[in-house]
Every structure is written in C-alpha cells, then in structure tokens.
Tab-separated table of C-alpha atoms and ligand atoms in Angstrom:
chain	number	residue	atom	x	y	z
A	1	MET	CA	16.775	-29.323	9.236
A	2	ALA	CA	13.622	-27.435	8.595
A	3	GLU	CA	13.645	-25.597	5.117
A	4	PHE	CA	11.556	-23.345	2.996
A	5	GLU	CA	9.636	-25.458	1.035
A	6	PRO	CA	8.271	-23.431	-1.995
A	7	ARG	CA	5.408	-26.201	-2.959
A	8	ARG	CA	3.722	-25.530	0.452
A	9	ALA	CA	3.992	-21.747	0.067
A	10	PHE	CA	2.289	-22.156	-3.294
A	11	GLU	CA	-0.255	-24.178	-2.153
A	12	HIS	CA	-1.041	-21.026	0.144
A	13	LEU	CA	-0.753	-18.785	-2.890
A	14	ASP	CA	-3.494	-21.141	-4.394
A	15	LYS	CA	-5.788	-21.147	-1.483
A	16	LEU	CA	-5.733	-17.249	-1.268
A	17	ALA	CA	-5.776	-16.368	-5.194
A	18	TYR	CA	-7.848	-19.174	-6.415
A	19	GLU	CA	-10.204	-20.899	-3.979
A	20	ILE	CA	-11.149	-17.624	-1.979
A	21	GLY	CA	-10.267	-15.273	-5.004
A	22	PRO	CA	-10.872	-11.373	-4.630
A	23	ARG	CA	-9.910	-10.265	-1.216
A	24	LEU	CA	-11.616	-6.959	-1.103
A	25	ALA	CA	-11.182	-5.247	2.750
A	26	GLY	CA	-14.856	-5.725	4.259
A	27	THR	CA	-15.998	-8.611	2.116
A	28	ARG	CA	-16.337	-12.164	2.826
A	29	GLY	CA	-13.282	-13.148	0.824
A	30	GLU	CA	-11.149	-10.738	2.845
A	31	GLN	CA	-12.577	-12.558	5.930
A	32	GLN	CA	-11.889	-15.917	4.535
A	33	ALA	CA	-8.382	-15.250	3.960
A	34	ALA	CA	-7.934	-13.968	7.958
A	35	GLU	CA	-9.220	-16.984	8.758
A	36	TYR	CA	-7.264	-19.214	6.742
A	37	ILE	CA	-3.979	-17.129	7.864
A	38	HIS	CA	-5.122	-17.744	11.600
A	39	LYS	CA	-5.602	-21.358	11.258
A	40	GLN	CA	-2.136	-22.153	9.205
A	41	LEU	CA	-0.091	-20.063	11.867
A	42	GLU	CA	-2.003	-21.630	14.754
A	43	SER	CA	-1.362	-25.202	12.990
A	44	TYR	CA	2.330	-24.294	13.312
A	45	GLY	CA	2.531	-23.751	16.894
A	46	TYR	CA	1.915	-19.989	17.419
A	47	LYS	CA	-0.263	-18.048	19.607
A	48	VAL	CA	-2.149	-16.164	17.216
A	49	GLU	CA	-3.984	-12.875	17.891
A	50	ALA	CA	-6.359	-11.116	15.608
A	51	GLN	CA	-6.327	-7.297	15.992
A	52	GLU	CA	-9.485	-5.382	14.775
A	53	PHE	CA	-9.631	-1.859	13.328
A	54	ASP	CA	-11.977	0.322	11.478
A	55	PHE	CA	-11.536	1.803	8.146
A	56	VAL	CA	-13.456	3.633	5.180
A	57	ASP	CA	-14.181	2.102	1.951
A	58	ARG	CA	-11.762	3.918	-0.326
A	59	ALA	CA	-13.824	4.077	-3.528
A	60	ALA	CA	-16.756	5.175	-1.565
A	61	HIS	CA	-14.695	8.024	0.108
A	62	THR	CA	-13.149	9.178	-3.431
A	63	GLN	CA	-16.530	9.261	-4.980
A	64	ALA	CA	-18.074	11.271	-2.017
A	65	GLY	CA	-15.158	13.405	-1.917
A	66	ALA	CA	-15.324	14.097	-5.674
A	67	SER	CA	-19.088	14.816	-5.739
A	68	LEU	CA	-19.098	17.197	-2.617
A	69	LEU	CA	-16.159	19.286	-4.538
A	70	ALA	CA	-17.775	19.497	-7.634
A	71	ALA	CA	-21.096	20.723	-5.979
A	72	ALA	CA	-19.483	23.188	-3.962
A	73	PHE	CA	-17.508	24.461	-7.038
A	74	ILE	CA	-20.655	24.795	-9.066
A	75	VAL	CA	-22.931	26.188	-5.905
A	76	THR	CA	-20.195	28.986	-5.815
A	77	LEU	CA	-21.079	30.476	-9.123
A	78	PHE	CA	-24.729	31.457	-8.098
A	79	LEU	CA	-23.578	32.710	-4.643
A	80	PRO	CA	-22.284	36.178	-3.801
A	81	GLU	CA	-18.398	36.392	-3.372
A	82	ILE	CA	-18.348	36.108	0.596
A	83	SER	CA	-20.806	33.151	0.399
A	84	ALA	CA	-19.094	31.797	-2.306
A	85	LEU	CA	-16.006	31.701	-0.286
A	86	ALA	CA	-17.565	30.703	2.805
A	87	VAL	CA	-19.270	27.741	0.871
A	88	PHE	CA	-15.848	26.450	-0.924
A	89	LEU	CA	-14.375	26.490	2.618
A	90	ILE	CA	-17.043	24.689	4.364
A	91	ALA	CA	-17.048	21.908	1.627
A	92	LEU	CA	-13.085	21.808	2.110
A	93	ALA	CA	-13.261	21.260	5.848
A	94	VAL	CA	-16.064	18.397	5.131
A	95	PHE	CA	-13.852	16.900	2.575
A	96	SER	CA	-10.951	16.627	4.965
A	97	SER	CA	-12.938	15.032	7.551
A	98	LEU	CA	-14.545	12.625	5.321
A	99	PRO	CA	-13.353	9.754	6.839
A	100	LYS	CA	-14.366	10.493	10.282
A	101	LEU	CA	-17.977	11.350	8.979
A	102	MET	CA	-18.127	8.304	6.643
A	103	PRO	CA	-19.896	4.560	7.669
A	104	LYS	CA	-16.914	2.352	9.259
A	105	GLN	CA	-16.249	-1.161	8.300
A	106	LYS	CA	-14.140	-3.689	10.456
A	107	GLY	CA	-10.880	-5.061	9.322
A	108	LYS	CA	-8.061	-7.035	10.973
A	109	ASN	CA	-4.889	-8.042	11.291
A	110	ILE	CA	-3.386	-11.385	12.032
A	111	ILE	CA	-0.315	-11.713	14.554
A	112	ALA	CA	1.982	-14.521	15.466
A	113	THR	CA	4.823	-13.789	17.677
A	114	PHE	CA	7.901	-16.251	18.201
A	115	LYS	CA	9.605	-15.475	21.531
A	116	GLN	CA	12.739	-15.730	22.705
A	117	GLU	CA	14.136	-15.449	26.161
A	118	ASN	CA	16.176	-12.048	26.675
A	119	GLN	CA	16.349	-11.153	23.418
A	120	LYS	CA	16.860	-7.599	22.462
A	121	LYS	CA	16.362	-7.718	18.758
A	122	HIS	CA	12.882	-8.219	17.164
A	123	LEU	CA	11.969	-8.798	13.681
A	124	ILE	CA	8.784	-7.795	12.185
A	125	ILE	CA	7.982	-9.444	9.001
A	126	THR	CA	4.941	-8.417	7.422
A	127	ALA	CA	2.780	-8.611	4.057
A	128	HIS	CA	-0.881	-7.466	3.404
A	129	TYR	CA	-3.513	-10.141	2.632
A	130	ASP	CA	-6.469	-7.990	1.021
A	131	SER	CA	-6.579	-7.419	-2.549
A	132	ALA	CA	-7.697	-4.111	-4.534
A	133	ARG	CA	-10.768	-2.974	-6.963
A	134	CYS	CA	-9.605	-3.310	-10.467
A	135	VAL	CA	-8.326	-0.186	-11.939
A	136	VAL	CA	-10.400	1.662	-14.392
A	137	ASN	CA	-7.875	3.480	-15.841
A	138	TYR	CA	-4.248	4.021	-14.624
A	139	ARG	CA	-3.559	7.330	-16.240
A	140	MET	CA	-6.473	8.874	-15.440
A	141	GLN	CA	-5.829	7.888	-11.434
A	142	ILE	CA	-2.425	9.333	-11.284
A	143	PHE	CA	-3.330	12.268	-13.427
A	144	VAL	CA	-6.461	13.025	-10.398
A	145	LYS	CA	-3.734	12.045	-7.802
A	146	LEU	CA	-1.184	14.685	-8.965
A	147	SER	CA	-3.454	17.287	-10.025
A	148	LEU	CA	-6.126	17.689	-6.993
A	149	VAL	CA	-4.039	19.515	-4.602
A	150	PRO	CA	-2.847	22.067	-7.062
A	151	LEU	CA	-6.544	22.515	-8.411
A	152	ILE	CA	-8.141	22.840	-4.967
A	153	SER	CA	-5.276	25.616	-4.188
A	154	ILE	CA	-5.880	27.804	-7.372
A	155	ALA	CA	-9.786	27.413	-7.071
A	156	LEU	CA	-9.406	28.668	-3.429
A	157	VAL	CA	-7.032	31.626	-4.359
A	158	PHE	CA	-9.787	32.661	-7.063
A	159	MET	CA	-12.611	32.584	-4.404
A	160	LEU	CA	-10.088	34.577	-1.996
A	161	VAL	CA	-9.433	37.225	-4.705
A	162	ARG	CA	-12.967	37.457	-5.676
A	163	ALA	CA	-14.477	37.849	-2.222
A	164	ALA	CA	-11.528	40.177	-1.272
A	165	GLY	CA	-13.337	42.922	-3.945
A	166	VAL	CA	-9.827	44.186	-4.828
A	167	LEU	CA	-10.241	43.709	-8.671
A	168	GLN	CA	-13.224	45.105	-10.293
A	169	ILE	CA	-13.773	42.787	-13.437
A	170	SER	CA	-16.387	40.104	-14.281
A	171	TRP	CA	-15.271	36.881	-12.508
A	172	TRP	CA	-17.438	34.391	-14.338
A	173	PRO	CA	-15.179	33.788	-17.454
A	174	ILE	CA	-12.555	33.062	-15.057
A	175	TRP	CA	-14.800	30.594	-13.380
A	176	LEU	CA	-15.435	29.079	-16.489
A	177	LEU	CA	-11.941	28.540	-17.609
A	178	LEU	CA	-11.147	27.083	-13.990
A	179	ALA	CA	-14.416	24.672	-14.118
A	180	PHE	CA	-13.352	23.333	-17.649
A	181	ILE	CA	-10.393	21.979	-15.402
A	182	PHE	CA	-11.683	21.358	-12.002
A	183	LEU	CA	-14.979	19.682	-13.004
A	184	PRO	CA	-13.412	17.323	-15.018
A	185	VAL	CA	-10.775	16.158	-12.332
A	186	CYS	CA	-13.557	15.718	-10.150
A	187	GLY	CA	-15.578	13.488	-12.483
A	188	GLY	CA	-12.191	11.709	-13.305
A	189	MET	CA	-11.751	11.076	-9.920
A	190	PHE	CA	-15.378	9.471	-9.495
A	191	TRP	CA	-15.153	7.517	-12.803
A	192	ALA	CA	-11.640	6.112	-11.667
A	193	ALA	CA	-13.090	4.673	-8.451
A	194	ARG	CA	-15.898	3.096	-10.013
A	195	SER	CA	-14.863	-0.497	-10.628
A	196	LYS	CA	-16.934	-3.118	-9.338
A	197	GLN	CA	-14.453	-6.061	-9.965
A	198	VAL	CA	-11.988	-6.840	-7.463
A	199	SER	CA	-8.909	-8.461	-8.286
A	200	ALA	CA	-7.538	-12.056	-6.954
A	201	GLY	CA	-4.383	-10.408	-6.218
A	202	ALA	CA	-2.151	-13.680	-6.702
A	203	ASN	CA	0.930	-11.304	-6.955
A	204	ASP	CA	-0.379	-8.643	-4.802
A	205	ASN	CA	-0.189	-9.978	-2.455
A	206	ALA	CA	-0.947	-13.731	-1.946
A	207	SER	CA	2.631	-13.863	-2.865
A	208	GLY	CA	4.037	-12.004	0.033
A	209	ILE	CA	1.665	-13.672	2.630
A	210	SER	CA	2.446	-17.444	0.991
A	211	VAL	CA	6.226	-16.764	1.683
A	212	MET	CA	5.487	-15.156	5.479
A	213	LEU	CA	3.390	-18.310	5.981
A	214	GLU	CA	6.244	-20.598	5.165
A	215	VAL	CA	8.743	-18.747	6.663
A	216	ALA	CA	6.899	-18.535	9.935
A	217	ARG	CA	6.378	-22.333	9.983
A	218	VAL	CA	10.244	-22.636	9.178
A	219	THR	CA	11.352	-20.305	11.882
A	220	ARG	CA	9.186	-22.185	14.406
A	221	GLU	CA	11.015	-25.210	13.596
A	222	LEU	CA	14.610	-23.498	13.392
A	223	GLN	CA	13.955	-21.578	16.722
A	224	PRO	CA	16.660	-18.914	15.602
A	225	SER	CA	18.441	-16.619	18.003
A	226	SER	CA	16.040	-13.411	17.656
A	227	GLU	CA	12.566	-13.173	18.053
A	228	ALA	CA	10.273	-12.415	15.419
A	229	THR	CA	6.402	-11.129	14.865
A	230	PHE	CA	4.552	-12.356	11.934
A	231	VAL	CA	1.591	-9.774	10.664
A	232	ALA	CA	-0.553	-10.398	8.020
A	233	PHE	CA	-2.339	-6.972	7.132
A	234	GLY	CA	-5.930	-6.006	6.424
A	235	ALA	CA	-6.995	-3.165	4.432
A	236	GLU	CA	-3.852	-2.246	2.878
A	237	GLU	CA	-5.471	-1.406	-0.435
A	238	GLN	CA	-7.621	1.112	1.737
A	239	GLY	CA	-4.840	3.406	2.177
A	240	LEU	CA	-2.305	1.052	4.697
A	241	VAL	CA	-5.238	0.973	7.264
A	242	GLY	CA	-4.013	-2.239	8.859
A	243	SER	CA	-0.307	-1.254	9.304
A	244	ARG	CA	-1.354	1.935	10.494
A	245	ALA	CA	-3.560	0.449	12.939
A	246	PHE	CA	-1.064	-2.027	14.087
A	247	VAL	CA	1.645	0.621	14.774
A	248	GLU	CA	-0.875	2.765	16.528
A	249	LYS	CA	-1.685	-0.312	19.074
A	250	GLN	CA	1.969	-2.105	19.332
A	251	LYS	CA	4.072	-1.373	22.052
A	252	PHE	CA	7.638	-1.768	20.733
A	253	GLU	CA	10.219	-2.269	22.831
A	254	GLY	CA	14.278	-2.909	21.952
A	255	GLU	CA	15.533	-2.901	18.423
A	256	ASN	CA	12.826	-3.672	16.146
A	257	LEU	CA	13.428	-4.256	12.486
A	258	VAL	CA	10.862	-4.341	9.927
A	259	LEU	CA	10.522	-6.528	6.792
A	260	ASN	CA	7.534	-6.072	4.630
A	261	LEU	CA	7.089	-8.418	1.662
A	262	ASP	CA	4.854	-7.079	-1.001
A	263	MET	CA	4.614	-8.528	-4.931
A	264	VAL	CA	7.056	-11.318	-4.720
A	265	GLY	CA	5.942	-13.886	-7.547
A	266	ALA	CA	6.648	-12.223	-10.567
A	267	GLY	CA	9.536	-10.656	-12.399
A	268	LYS	CA	13.188	-11.485	-12.794
A	269	GLN	CA	14.767	-8.380	-10.781
A	270	VAL	CA	14.888	-8.125	-6.986
A	271	PHE	CA	14.137	-4.631	-5.571
A	272	ILE	CA	14.479	-3.317	-1.868
A	273	ILE	CA	12.436	-0.003	-1.505
A	274	GLU	CA	14.723	3.077	-1.025
A	275	GLY	CA	11.720	5.227	-0.443
A	276	ASN	CA	7.942	6.569	-1.217
A	277	GLY	CA	6.824	9.624	-2.287
A	278	LEU	CA	7.576	13.022	-4.210
A	279	VAL	CA	6.605	15.881	-1.946
A	280	ARG	CA	6.243	14.192	1.328
A	281	LYS	CA	9.134	11.417	1.246
A	282	HIS	CA	9.567	8.542	3.128
A	283	ARG	CA	12.899	7.399	3.202
A	284	THR	CA	13.510	3.300	4.102
A	285	SER	CA	16.346	2.300	6.528
A	286	LYS	CA	19.645	2.629	4.746
A	287	LYS	CA	21.248	-0.184	7.491
A	288	LEU	CA	18.332	-2.230	6.974
A	289	ASN	CA	18.569	-2.113	3.244
A	290	GLU	CA	22.301	-2.839	3.438
A	291	VAL	CA	21.739	-5.673	5.673
A	292	LEU	CA	19.128	-6.897	3.362
A	293	ILE	CA	20.958	-6.564	-0.002
A	294	LYS	CA	23.826	-8.606	1.397
A	295	CYS	CA	21.331	-11.432	2.227
A	296	CYS	CA	20.328	-11.307	-1.112
A	297	GLU	CA	23.476	-11.410	-2.691
A	298	HIS	CA	24.400	-14.494	-0.531
A	299	ILE	CA	21.050	-16.051	-1.933
A	300	GLY	CA	22.263	-15.251	-5.536
A	301	PRO	CA	20.403	-12.296	-7.123
A	302	LYS	CA	21.886	-8.822	-7.061
A	303	PRO	CA	18.971	-6.258	-5.784
A	304	LYS	CA	18.284	-2.764	-6.945
A	305	LEU	CA	16.975	0.031	-5.057
A	306	TRP	CA	13.787	1.620	-6.140
A	307	TRP	CA	12.128	4.784	-5.248
A	308	ALA	CA	8.287	4.405	-5.444
A	309	ALA	CA	7.355	7.709	-6.168
A	310	LEU	CA	3.651	6.945	-6.716
A	311	ALA	CA	3.170	4.084	-4.453
A	312	GLY	CA	2.668	3.297	-0.892
A	313	HIS	CA	3.761	0.246	1.087
A	314	ASP	CA	3.197	-0.957	4.375
A	315	HIS	CA	6.335	-0.011	6.134
A	316	ILE	CA	5.335	3.492	5.842
A	317	PRO	CA	3.423	3.736	9.000
A	318	PHE	CA	6.561	2.199	10.762
A	319	LEU	CA	8.745	4.774	9.307
A	320	ARG	CA	6.701	7.296	10.589
A	321	ALA	CA	7.069	5.999	13.950
A	322	LYS	CA	10.840	5.985	13.640
A	323	LEU	CA	11.432	1.990	13.363
A	324	PRO	CA	13.759	1.062	11.014
A	325	ALA	CA	11.788	-0.584	8.068
A	326	THR	CA	11.983	-1.533	4.440
A	327	THR	CA	9.926	-3.609	1.447
A	328	PHE	CA	11.407	-6.380	-0.332
A	329	THR	CA	9.451	-7.055	-3.936
A	330	LEU	CA	10.279	-8.562	-6.945
A	331	ASP	CA	9.323	-7.045	-10.721
A	332	SER	CA	9.726	-7.169	-14.429
A	333	PRO	CA	11.203	-4.444	-16.540
A	334	GLY	CA	9.403	-0.877	-15.920
A	335	THR	CA	7.912	0.862	-18.765
A	336	SER	CA	6.267	3.938	-17.483
A	337	LYS	CA	8.212	7.117	-18.244
A	338	LEU	CA	5.967	9.218	-15.826
A	339	GLU	CA	7.897	7.828	-12.931
A	340	PRO	CA	11.589	8.256	-14.275
A	341	ARG	CA	10.629	11.805	-15.497
A	342	LEU	CA	9.068	12.995	-11.861
A	343	GLY	CA	12.468	11.263	-10.290
A	344	LYS	CA	14.557	13.654	-12.608
A	345	ILE	CA	12.330	16.433	-11.482
A	346	PHE	CA	12.098	15.965	-7.813
A	347	GLY	CA	15.631	14.586	-7.737
A	348	LEU	CA	15.209	11.197	-7.040
A	349	PRO	CA	17.495	8.714	-8.173
A	350	ASN	CA	15.930	5.045	-8.655
A	351	THR	CA	12.622	6.168	-9.400
A	352	ARG	CA	10.715	3.782	-11.694
A	353	GLY	CA	7.110	2.759	-12.413
A	354	ARG	CA	6.078	-0.909	-11.674
A	355	GLY	CA	6.449	-3.218	-14.652
A	356	TYR	CA	4.154	-6.060	-13.660
A	357	ARG	CA	1.017	-4.902	-15.702
A	358	TYR	CA	-1.459	-7.252	-13.954
A	359	ILE	CA	-1.357	-5.436	-11.018
A	360	HIS	CA	-5.059	-4.412	-9.885
A	361	THR	CA	-6.556	-6.514	-12.595
A	362	MET	CA	-8.561	-9.603	-13.399
A	363	GLU	CA	-5.293	-11.000	-14.825
A	364	ASP	CA	-3.387	-10.994	-11.305
A	365	MET	CA	-3.818	-14.848	-10.889
A	366	PRO	CA	-1.672	-17.632	-9.806
A	367	GLU	CA	-0.348	-18.540	-13.412
A	368	LYS	CA	1.607	-15.416	-13.655
A	369	ILE	CA	3.731	-16.528	-10.603
A	370	GLU	CA	6.850	-18.368	-10.834
A	371	LEU	CA	7.634	-21.206	-7.865
A	372	ALA	CA	11.613	-20.033	-8.436
A	373	ASN	CA	10.573	-16.316	-7.485
A	374	ILE	CA	8.649	-18.046	-4.327
A	375	GLU	CA	11.586	-19.762	-3.623
A	376	LEU	CA	13.891	-16.959	-3.677
A	377	ALA	CA	12.115	-14.753	-1.592
A	378	GLY	CA	11.498	-17.346	1.185
A	379	LYS	CA	15.327	-17.867	1.250
A	380	VAL	CA	16.160	-14.226	1.408
A	381	VAL	CA	13.779	-13.584	4.468
A	382	LEU	CA	15.015	-16.672	6.310
A	383	GLU	CA	18.425	-15.379	5.594
A	384	PHE	CA	17.775	-12.316	7.040
A	385	ILE	CA	15.919	-13.951	10.228
A	386	LYS	CA	19.255	-15.811	10.780
A	387	THR	CA	21.691	-12.998	10.093
A	388	VAL	CA	20.231	-10.256	12.374
M	401	LIG	ZN1	0.355	-4.912	-2.548
C-alpha cells in the first residue's frame, strides 16, 4: 500500500530551499519552483493547470505609499487650510488605489485535482511556494502596521478642524507635534520594506509544499473516496494574492473543505489556526478544526488552537467566500509578549506570537527542519483525507 515517505518530501524541500533557494514572487526562483511543482504533480499522473494572476510588489507598494503620505503631510503646512485638506484627501485617495495604479507582475497557482465520480465532498489541500523578503526589523514593522490607520485618522481630523476655521489658534505647533509622530512612522514604513535579501523559506513554506506534494502522490495511489484538489499558491507573501485569485476564479460546488499547510517543519507543538486578525476577525471553521484535532490525536500529538492576531494565512480568502477552511502549522514556544497582550485587550484567547525565530530570515534553511515533523504533517493530512 502507498505510504507517506518523509524522505521523498524532504527531497522536495531540499530542491526548493537549497537548489532553487529564494523564491520571491515575480523572480526566476519563484518561476523555477512553480515549474518543479508542476512537473512533480504531472509525474504522479495528475492533469495539472497553471492559473495566472496579477500582483503588485508589496515592498514597492509600501515604499510608494510611505513617500506619498509623508510628502502630502509636509505640503499641507505650506498651504491654506482648505487646500491643505484637499491635498491630504487626494493623497489618501491615491494611497488607497495604489495597487490599481502601480505596475503589475505575473504570478501563478499550480492546481492538480484528484477526481472521483459522484462525490459530493471535495477537499482542497493548499500551501504557498513563494518566499519572503527578509525582515529588516520585526518590531518596527508591527509598530507601523498597528499605528498607521490611527495616525492617518488623527491627521485627517486635524486637517478637518483646521479647515473648518472654528478655532482661531495657531496651528503650526500642533502640526509640528503631529509631524513628530507621523513622519517617523512613514520613514519606518519605507525603511522596513527596504531589504534586498530574500529568505530561502525552508520552513516558510517549502515545508508545506513538500508535504502537499508527497500527500498528492500517495493520494493518487490510494484512491480515497473523496475528491481532492491540491493547490500550490504563488505570491502569498505579497498579501495572499495567489489564494485570493484562486477563490475568485474557482467555481465551488457541493461540500468543500479547505486545509492549508504553512510552516510545518520546525518546532514540537502542533497548532491549528483558530482565527486571524485583531479588529477585523476571521474565525476558522470550528467543525473542520474538530475533525483535524481528531486526526492529529489519531496520529499522536495533541494540537493546540492558535489565534494569529498579526499574521495572515491562505485560508482567509476561502473563509471570506463562506467555505470551511483552516491552517495546520507547527511551532516552538513563542517568546513575544506583544500578541498575548493584544489578545487580552481584544478579548481573544489562544493569542500568541510565532516562536520560530528564523521566519523571513536568511537562516530559514533546510537544517532547521526536522524529518519527524514532515512525517507527522504528512500523516495528519492523509488521515484527514481518509476521514472526511
Ligand atoms: Zn508562509
């Protein structure tokens, strides 16, 4: 009987993270990875489809946005009140439509489907294959992420009150005070996006792809009763672009269940993502999580739930389309105090920061991955496919 062979999965991981290496969306590395995944799936006997989509480079987008906001803010000091407000509003409008205005690059998803006649249940197993630019300063990034919207709102209120002319006071000291916070945040935003180095992404997420490929091979041989689609997403690190494009273009019929694999190679603890976000919350399917917990316990480890307050996962676009979806991941103990604190403030249990400290660094290499984890993840996913 066909079985999950962790060594085979590890060969994929080595190929992706060592031989190909950095796989930033839109680069040669990402393209090579897509070709490799395509060929592997074909070699297992699948009919494979490459689905193209457009995306805007996230770092370029962030830097353009930061420059625009900073420039507009500075200009407002030298303009009469009404013009200043108008300039700031125009800048905000341009800021929000930057993705439409900026040059596009091409990305692709690689899709393989295992078909079964008259089957109503359909599993979608996913993982992203692109890797990320190295993080320049994680704390800075988080600070900018959390403070940008409140700051823009404060600046806007300031311009509005000033333009309304109800208070006859000298405005420039207040402007100066605001500039003292606003401009460094724009600077931080620009600076944090600047890294030229790209991670080889062994754990994030060559690990997920390698498990998915090996599971696809075994599934083809096992011929389970449920239908399954395997999707390797491009451009996840650019803002879940591949998974969004997939959900937009796919016609979902019958009952669909989505299991995403992200960072399954390092750490001792198995986690199932309970939800994402702080203000805008995306809760994963409770029923699906319960099935997955049973599958884990059948294989051995007891999983924990994890509310990823500051991170996104490729299951989110599926949740938005009202499909039951979740992410399976592994991790080491988290040391960040920020997430648990935010969790308390926003009333979210199970909030934690990632413990794997090599994420989005040059050190996220295959030697950080444990074969036992790859085997565990593979067995859990296969158990899941057999169970549902
Ligand atoms: Zn990832």
